[in-house]
Structure formats: C-alpha cells, structure tokens
Short mmCIF file of C-alpha atoms and ligand atoms in Angstrom, two decimals:
data_model
loop_
_atom_site.label_atom_id
_atom_site.label_comp_id
_atom_site.label_asym_id
_atom_site.label_seq_id
_atom_site.Cartn_x
_atom_site.Cartn_y
_atom_site.Cartn_z
CA MET A 252 105.11 109.49 122.06
CA ARG A 253 106.93 112.66 120.99
CA VAL A 254 106.54 114.57 117.75
CA ILE A 255 109.83 116.14 116.66
CA THR A 256 110.05 118.65 113.86
CA THR A 257 113.73 119.66 113.85
CA ILE A 258 116.78 117.66 112.83
CA GLU A 259 118.72 118.87 115.86
CA GLU A 260 116.11 117.66 118.36
CA MET A 261 115.77 114.34 116.55
CA GLN A 262 119.53 113.82 116.64
CA ASP A 263 119.60 114.63 120.37
CA ALA A 264 116.88 112.07 121.08
CA ILE A 265 118.72 109.45 119.02
CA LEU A 266 122.03 110.19 120.76
CA HIS A 267 120.32 109.80 124.12
CA ALA A 268 118.77 106.45 123.10
CA LYS A 269 122.09 105.19 121.73
CA LYS A 270 123.95 106.19 124.90
CA GLY A 271 121.42 104.13 126.82
CA GLY A 272 122.22 101.15 124.59
CA GLN A 273 118.74 101.13 123.03
CA SER A 274 118.17 99.70 119.54
CA ILE A 275 116.32 101.81 117.00
CA GLY A 276 113.78 100.56 114.45
CA TYR A 277 112.74 103.02 111.77
CA VAL A 278 109.70 103.22 109.49
CA PRO A 279 110.01 105.93 106.80
CA THR A 280 106.62 107.13 105.50
CA MET A 281 105.00 109.99 103.65
CA GLY A 282 102.06 109.90 106.06
CA PHE A 283 98.35 109.27 105.48
CA LEU A 284 99.05 106.02 107.25
CA HIS A 285 97.19 102.83 106.30
CA GLU A 286 97.37 99.26 107.48
CA GLY A 287 100.46 98.63 105.37
CA HIS A 288 102.34 101.22 107.42
CA LEU A 289 100.80 99.93 110.64
CA SER A 290 102.12 96.43 109.94
CA LEU A 291 105.62 97.92 109.50
CA MET A 292 105.26 99.73 112.83
CA GLU A 293 104.04 96.58 114.57
CA LYS A 294 107.02 94.63 113.27
CA ALA A 295 109.40 97.42 114.29
CA ARG A 296 107.77 97.55 117.74
CA GLY A 297 108.33 93.82 118.23
CA GLU A 298 112.02 93.97 117.28
CA ASN A 299 113.44 97.20 118.74
CA ASP A 300 113.67 99.22 121.96
CA ILE A 301 112.80 102.50 120.25
CA VAL A 302 110.52 102.94 117.24
CA VAL A 303 110.86 106.07 115.11
CA ILE A 304 108.64 106.84 112.15
CA SER A 305 109.12 109.77 109.82
CA ILE A 306 106.29 111.56 108.04
CA PHE A 307 107.65 113.63 105.20
CA VAL A 308 106.15 114.09 101.75
CA ASN A 309 109.41 114.34 99.88
CA PRO A 310 109.15 116.78 96.96
CA LEU A 311 112.36 115.42 95.43
CA GLN A 312 110.74 112.12 94.47
CA PHE A 313 107.77 113.65 92.62
CA GLY A 314 107.99 114.57 88.94
CA PRO A 315 106.71 117.97 87.72
CA THR A 316 103.37 116.50 86.56
CA GLU A 317 102.90 114.15 89.52
CA ASP A 318 100.56 114.33 92.51
CA LEU A 319 102.74 116.19 95.06
CA SER A 320 100.11 118.89 95.76
CA SER A 321 97.20 116.41 95.94
CA TYR A 322 99.12 113.79 97.93
CA PRO A 323 96.73 113.00 100.84
CA ARG A 324 97.69 114.27 104.30
CA ASP A 325 96.09 113.93 107.75
CA PHE A 326 98.65 114.45 110.48
CA GLU A 327 96.20 114.29 113.42
CA ARG A 328 94.96 110.88 112.30
CA ASP A 329 98.54 109.70 111.67
CA LYS A 330 99.47 110.79 115.19
CA GLU A 331 96.56 108.90 116.71
CA LEU A 332 97.41 105.71 114.78
CA SER A 333 101.10 105.95 115.67
CA MET A 334 100.19 106.32 119.33
CA GLN A 335 98.05 103.18 119.11
CA LYS A 336 101.04 101.32 117.65
CA LYS A 337 103.26 102.54 120.52
CA VAL A 338 105.63 104.50 118.35
CA ASP A 339 108.17 106.47 120.43
CA TYR A 340 108.96 109.31 118.03
CA ILE A 341 107.36 110.81 114.95
CA PHE A 342 109.93 112.81 113.01
CA TYR A 343 107.81 115.37 111.14
CA PRO A 344 110.09 117.94 109.50
CA SER A 345 109.02 120.69 107.12
CA VAL A 346 110.38 120.88 103.58
CA GLU A 347 112.47 123.91 104.69
CA GLU A 348 113.95 121.87 107.55
CA MET A 349 114.96 119.02 105.24
CA TYR A 350 115.98 121.15 102.25
CA PRO A 351 116.93 124.62 103.58
CA HIS A 352 118.73 125.58 100.38
CA PRO A 353 119.24 124.04 96.96
CA SER A 354 121.11 120.76 97.56
CA SER A 355 124.81 120.81 96.84
CA VAL A 356 124.83 117.00 96.83
CA THR A 357 122.12 114.54 95.78
CA VAL A 358 122.20 110.78 95.31
CA LYS A 359 121.93 109.27 91.85
CA VAL A 360 120.81 105.67 91.56
CA ASN A 361 122.56 103.91 88.70
CA ALA A 362 121.17 100.39 88.81
CA ARG A 363 117.68 98.90 88.74
CA THR A 364 116.02 102.18 87.78
CA ASP A 365 115.72 101.82 84.00
CA VAL A 366 112.65 99.59 84.40
CA LEU A 367 109.24 99.64 86.12
CA CYS A 368 108.55 102.83 88.15
CA GLY A 369 112.11 104.04 87.58
CA LYS A 370 111.46 104.17 83.84
CA SER A 371 108.05 105.84 84.02
CA ARG A 372 109.05 108.19 86.87
CA PRO A 373 112.50 109.54 85.88
CA GLY A 374 114.39 110.87 88.90
CA HIS A 375 111.96 109.29 91.37
CA PHE A 376 114.46 106.88 92.91
CA ASP A 377 117.17 109.55 93.02
CA GLY A 378 114.75 111.55 95.19
CA VAL A 379 113.98 108.50 97.36
CA ALA A 380 117.69 107.66 97.77
CA THR A 381 118.58 111.28 98.57
CA VAL A 382 115.94 111.70 101.27
CA LEU A 383 116.67 108.28 102.77
CA THR A 384 120.39 109.05 102.92
CA LYS A 385 119.53 112.15 104.97
CA LEU A 386 116.95 110.34 107.12
CA PHE A 387 119.24 107.35 107.77
CA HIS A 388 121.96 109.75 108.93
CA ILE A 389 119.56 111.60 111.22
CA ILE A 390 117.81 108.57 112.71
CA GLN A 391 120.67 106.03 112.60
CA PRO A 392 118.47 102.96 112.94
CA GLU A 393 119.75 99.40 113.26
CA LYS A 394 116.73 98.23 111.25
CA ALA A 395 114.52 99.99 108.68
CA TYR A 396 111.18 98.60 107.52
CA PHE A 397 109.78 98.81 103.98
CA GLY A 398 106.67 97.33 102.37
CA THR A 399 107.14 95.01 99.41
CA LYS A 400 104.29 96.69 97.51
CA ASP A 401 107.14 99.00 96.49
CA ALA A 402 109.41 96.08 95.65
CA GLN A 403 111.60 98.14 93.33
CA GLN A 404 112.08 100.66 96.16
CA VAL A 405 113.16 97.81 98.47
CA ALA A 406 115.71 96.65 95.86
CA VAL A 407 117.01 100.21 95.33
CA VAL A 408 117.27 100.86 99.09
CA GLU A 409 119.15 97.59 99.57
CA GLY A 410 121.60 98.83 96.91
CA LEU A 411 121.91 102.22 98.68
CA VAL A 412 122.58 100.66 102.07
CA HIS A 413 125.10 98.25 100.56
CA ASP A 414 126.98 100.78 98.42
CA PHE A 415 127.10 103.54 101.07
CA HIS A 416 127.90 101.12 103.91
CA PHE A 417 125.00 102.08 106.13
CA PRO A 418 125.03 99.70 109.12
CA ILE A 419 121.29 99.18 108.68
CA GLU A 420 119.34 96.00 108.09
CA ILE A 421 116.53 96.49 105.59
CA ILE A 422 113.46 94.48 106.57
CA PRO A 423 110.98 93.90 103.75
CA VAL A 424 107.40 93.39 104.98
CA GLU A 425 104.63 91.81 102.94
CA THR A 426 101.92 93.89 101.24
CA VAL A 427 98.75 94.37 103.29
CA ARG A 428 95.56 94.07 101.23
CA GLU A 429 91.90 95.01 101.49
CA THR A 430 89.56 92.00 101.78
CA ASP A 431 88.97 92.17 98.01
CA GLY A 432 92.73 91.97 97.35
CA LEU A 433 93.48 95.62 96.52
CA ALA A 434 96.89 96.54 97.95
CA LYS A 435 96.54 99.16 100.69
CA SER A 436 97.85 102.51 99.53
CA SER A 437 97.49 106.13 100.59
CA ARG A 438 96.48 106.85 96.99
CA ASN A 439 93.42 104.54 97.06
CA VAL A 440 91.31 107.42 98.44
CA ASN A 441 91.75 109.16 95.09
CA LEU A 442 89.91 106.38 93.20
CA GLN A 443 86.42 107.18 91.88
CA THR A 444 83.66 104.75 93.04
CA GLU A 445 83.68 102.74 89.84
CA GLU A 446 87.48 102.66 89.71
CA ARG A 447 87.58 101.39 93.30
CA GLU A 448 85.30 98.53 92.20
CA GLN A 449 87.64 97.71 89.30
CA ALA A 450 90.91 98.09 91.20
CA PRO A 451 91.00 94.56 92.74
CA ILE A 452 91.36 93.22 89.16
CA LEU A 453 95.04 94.20 89.38
CA TYR A 454 95.79 91.67 92.09
CA GLN A 455 93.39 89.13 90.57
CA SER A 456 95.33 89.31 87.30
CA LEU A 457 98.59 88.70 89.19
CA LEU A 458 97.05 85.67 90.87
CA ARG A 459 95.78 84.45 87.49
CA ALA A 460 99.35 84.75 86.18
CA LYS A 461 100.63 82.83 89.18
CA GLU A 462 98.16 80.02 88.43
CA ALA A 463 99.36 79.87 84.83
CA ILE A 464 102.97 79.67 86.02
CA ILE A 465 102.12 76.91 88.50
CA ALA A 466 100.44 75.10 85.58
CA GLY A 467 103.73 75.30 83.64
CA GLU A 468 103.87 78.64 81.80
CA ARG A 469 107.51 79.82 81.59
CA ASP A 470 107.33 82.53 78.93
CA PRO A 471 107.40 86.02 80.56
CA GLN A 472 105.78 87.59 77.48
CA LYS A 473 102.81 85.23 77.70
CA VAL A 474 102.43 86.06 81.38
CA VAL A 475 102.44 89.79 80.53
CA ALA A 476 99.88 89.23 77.74
CA LEU A 477 97.56 87.37 80.06
CA ILE A 478 97.61 90.15 82.67
CA THR A 479 97.31 92.87 80.02
CA GLU A 480 94.20 91.25 78.57
CA MET A 481 92.50 90.96 81.94
CA VAL A 482 93.30 94.54 83.05
CA THR A 483 92.31 96.00 79.65
CA GLU A 484 89.03 94.10 79.50
CA LYS A 485 87.92 94.58 83.06
CA THR A 486 89.09 98.07 84.06
CA ASP A 487 89.13 101.60 82.65
CA GLY A 488 92.69 102.00 83.92
CA LYS A 489 95.50 102.92 81.55
CA ILE A 490 98.39 100.48 81.79
CA ASP A 491 101.66 102.22 82.57
CA TYR A 492 103.63 98.98 82.65
CA ILE A 493 103.21 95.26 83.19
CA GLU A 494 106.63 93.64 83.33
CA VAL A 495 108.50 90.59 84.55
CA TYR A 496 112.11 90.77 85.81
CA SER A 497 114.50 88.78 87.91
CA TYR A 498 114.40 89.94 91.54
CA PRO A 499 116.11 91.80 93.16
CA MET A 500 118.46 92.58 90.25
CA LEU A 501 115.56 93.50 87.92
CA ARG A 502 117.12 91.97 84.82
CA GLU A 503 115.19 90.83 81.76
CA MET A 504 114.27 87.15 81.56
CA ILE A 505 113.83 84.93 78.52
CA LYS A 506 112.45 82.04 80.54
CA LEU A 507 111.02 82.14 84.05
CA ASN A 508 113.38 80.58 86.55
CA GLY A 509 114.86 81.59 89.90
CA LYS A 510 113.32 84.47 91.84
CA PHE A 511 111.34 86.98 89.78
CA ILE A 512 108.83 89.80 90.09
CA ILE A 513 105.68 90.37 88.10
CA ALA A 514 104.92 94.05 88.56
CA MET A 515 102.37 96.48 87.25
CA ALA A 516 101.36 100.13 87.37
CA VAL A 517 97.93 101.24 86.17
CA LYS A 518 96.71 104.82 85.96
CA PHE A 519 93.16 105.62 86.94
CA SER A 520 91.77 109.14 86.62
CA LYS A 521 93.37 110.50 89.82
CA ALA A 522 95.43 107.61 91.16
CA ARG A 523 98.26 105.55 89.78
CA LEU A 524 98.24 102.13 91.43
CA ILE A 525 101.11 99.68 91.63
CA ASP A 526 101.14 96.05 92.64
CA ASN A 527 103.37 93.02 92.27
CA ILE A 528 104.01 89.45 93.25
CA ILE A 529 107.40 87.84 93.73
CA LEU A 530 107.67 84.17 92.84
CA GLU A 531 110.47 81.61 92.75
CA ILE A 532 110.98 78.57 90.54
CA ASN A 533 114.04 76.41 90.88
CA GLU A 534 114.50 74.34 87.75
CA LYS A 535 117.75 72.98 86.36
O1 PAF B 741 107.67 104.69 100.38
C1 PAF B 741 107.57 105.87 100.74
O2 PAF B 741 106.59 106.29 101.36
C2 PAF B 741 108.69 106.86 100.36
O3 PAF B 741 109.22 106.55 99.12
C3 PAF B 741 109.78 106.94 101.43
C4 PAF B 741 110.50 105.62 101.60
C5 PAF B 741 109.18 107.37 102.77
C6 PAF B 741 110.84 107.99 101.03
O4 PAF B 741 110.28 109.25 100.91
#
C-alpha cells in the first residue's frame, strides 16, 4: 500500500493503472475510519483491480460553527486498517494541496438540498460536491462507494455524477451498526457516557416507525410524531430534524407510498448524529 500526498503523484499512479487496463474503485473518506468505511473498502476490494481511498477533512463542507477543528483524526490507525483491507493507495493531501488559493470555481448543488442536512447545514453539500468533483477528476474511478447512513449525500452525489457526466458508477452500501443498533460514525467518540447509552434510541425509534408503517400507518406526520415522542422522552438530545421524504428525489409526501426515507439528526452535547431508514410501499 502506498500513501500519496500530492495530486501529481496520485494522477501518475492512476495513469499507470489505467494504461495497464486496471479498474479503479474509490472510497472517499474524512478518515478516523470505522467499520462503515471498512465495509466500503471490502466491497471495493471485491469489485476492482485497484482500490484507492482518500482521507481528507474537507474544510469547505463545514459551517463556521461546526466541528472542523474537533473532527477526530488518527492517520496511523487509518493506515493500519487500510492495509488490513488491502487498499492499494491512500490519497492523503493537505488542505494547501487541495485548495492552494481561493477557489475560482466551486460547485453549487441546486436540488435536494433544501431539506434534511442541507437545510440545517447551509453550504454543506456545495462543499461536498466541490471536493468530490476535484477528487473524481484526480482519481478517475469506475466505481465510487458511499454509505447510506448519509443517504442525502448519496442522492446529491448521484445528481452530481449525472449532471456533470462523470463516467462513474455510485455504489450505495448499507449502514453498519453497533450491536445495540447505533449507526457507526466517526463522531460517536464525541458522545458522553450517558449520551452513548441513549444514542441507540435513534435507530430504535426508526424501527418503531417501520413497525407502525407495516401495521398500516400511511401519514408521514404521524410517523414523525411517533419518532419525536420517543427521542424526546428517552434522550437528552436536541432534535435538529425528523423528516419523511420520497427517495431519492427528497420531495414532500402527503401519504406514504413508493420509495421514501425517514431521516433524523439529533444534537448531543458534542456530537450531532444522523440516521435513516429507506422503505418502499407499492400501493395503487
Ligand atoms: O462522507 C464523507 O466522509 C464526506 O462527505 C466525503 C464524501 C468524503 C466528502 O468530503
């Protein structure tokens, strides 16, 4: 495994692999790898000749009051884990390498960002789309792997790839969870002990909603109310949003039908957690 820190060297390695007819699978990350990332790497390893991951905490996607400076980092551990997963290249650029001067061009996402994380984190998806546009150009993968814990990100990236004609297949990979149901996230380490004990309620409330839907509930507002009650009663977290939308278009729904997402974001003292489930009902 090679760690590459410059764009030029990364492009050379990619060119070499392409000349040799090798396929490239890419896993973009911000590091502090957890089992969610490892499952993306495993899938990439099984489907491509060369696996590239990037580790870059992208300042552009953090708001001024967000956790950029406290975002957890442990490159040595990330390197060890990537080696275990037989990654070929870690692209690990500095902020100066990626953004040497103020950008003359950035990407603005116009659809699917007025709801969920896009609404509570203005500019976040513009930052994600801008950095991925650069990274996709540098790494030129045939396939790129994203976790569905960030389901809105998957939908936005699918829009980016479609609209900008990137010849890349986006592969969504299911959320990996702790045994108590909490979605794996780099931010979980920032939970206080008591908050960590409460955090599985998020997923439990989504499963409770799913049960209600299976039992016949079709009113999105009632589903939201049910989850809200459970999270409010059983955690100290502050609800950022609990919402239901069609998926992947993220449009409002009057009645549950077709494919839809139930998504939530809850703020604990030092960690904002997100989770979701995607369900499908096909009724005439
Ligand atoms: O999901 C993430 O970790 C980031 O948003 C990504 C895709 C690496 C872009 O910075």
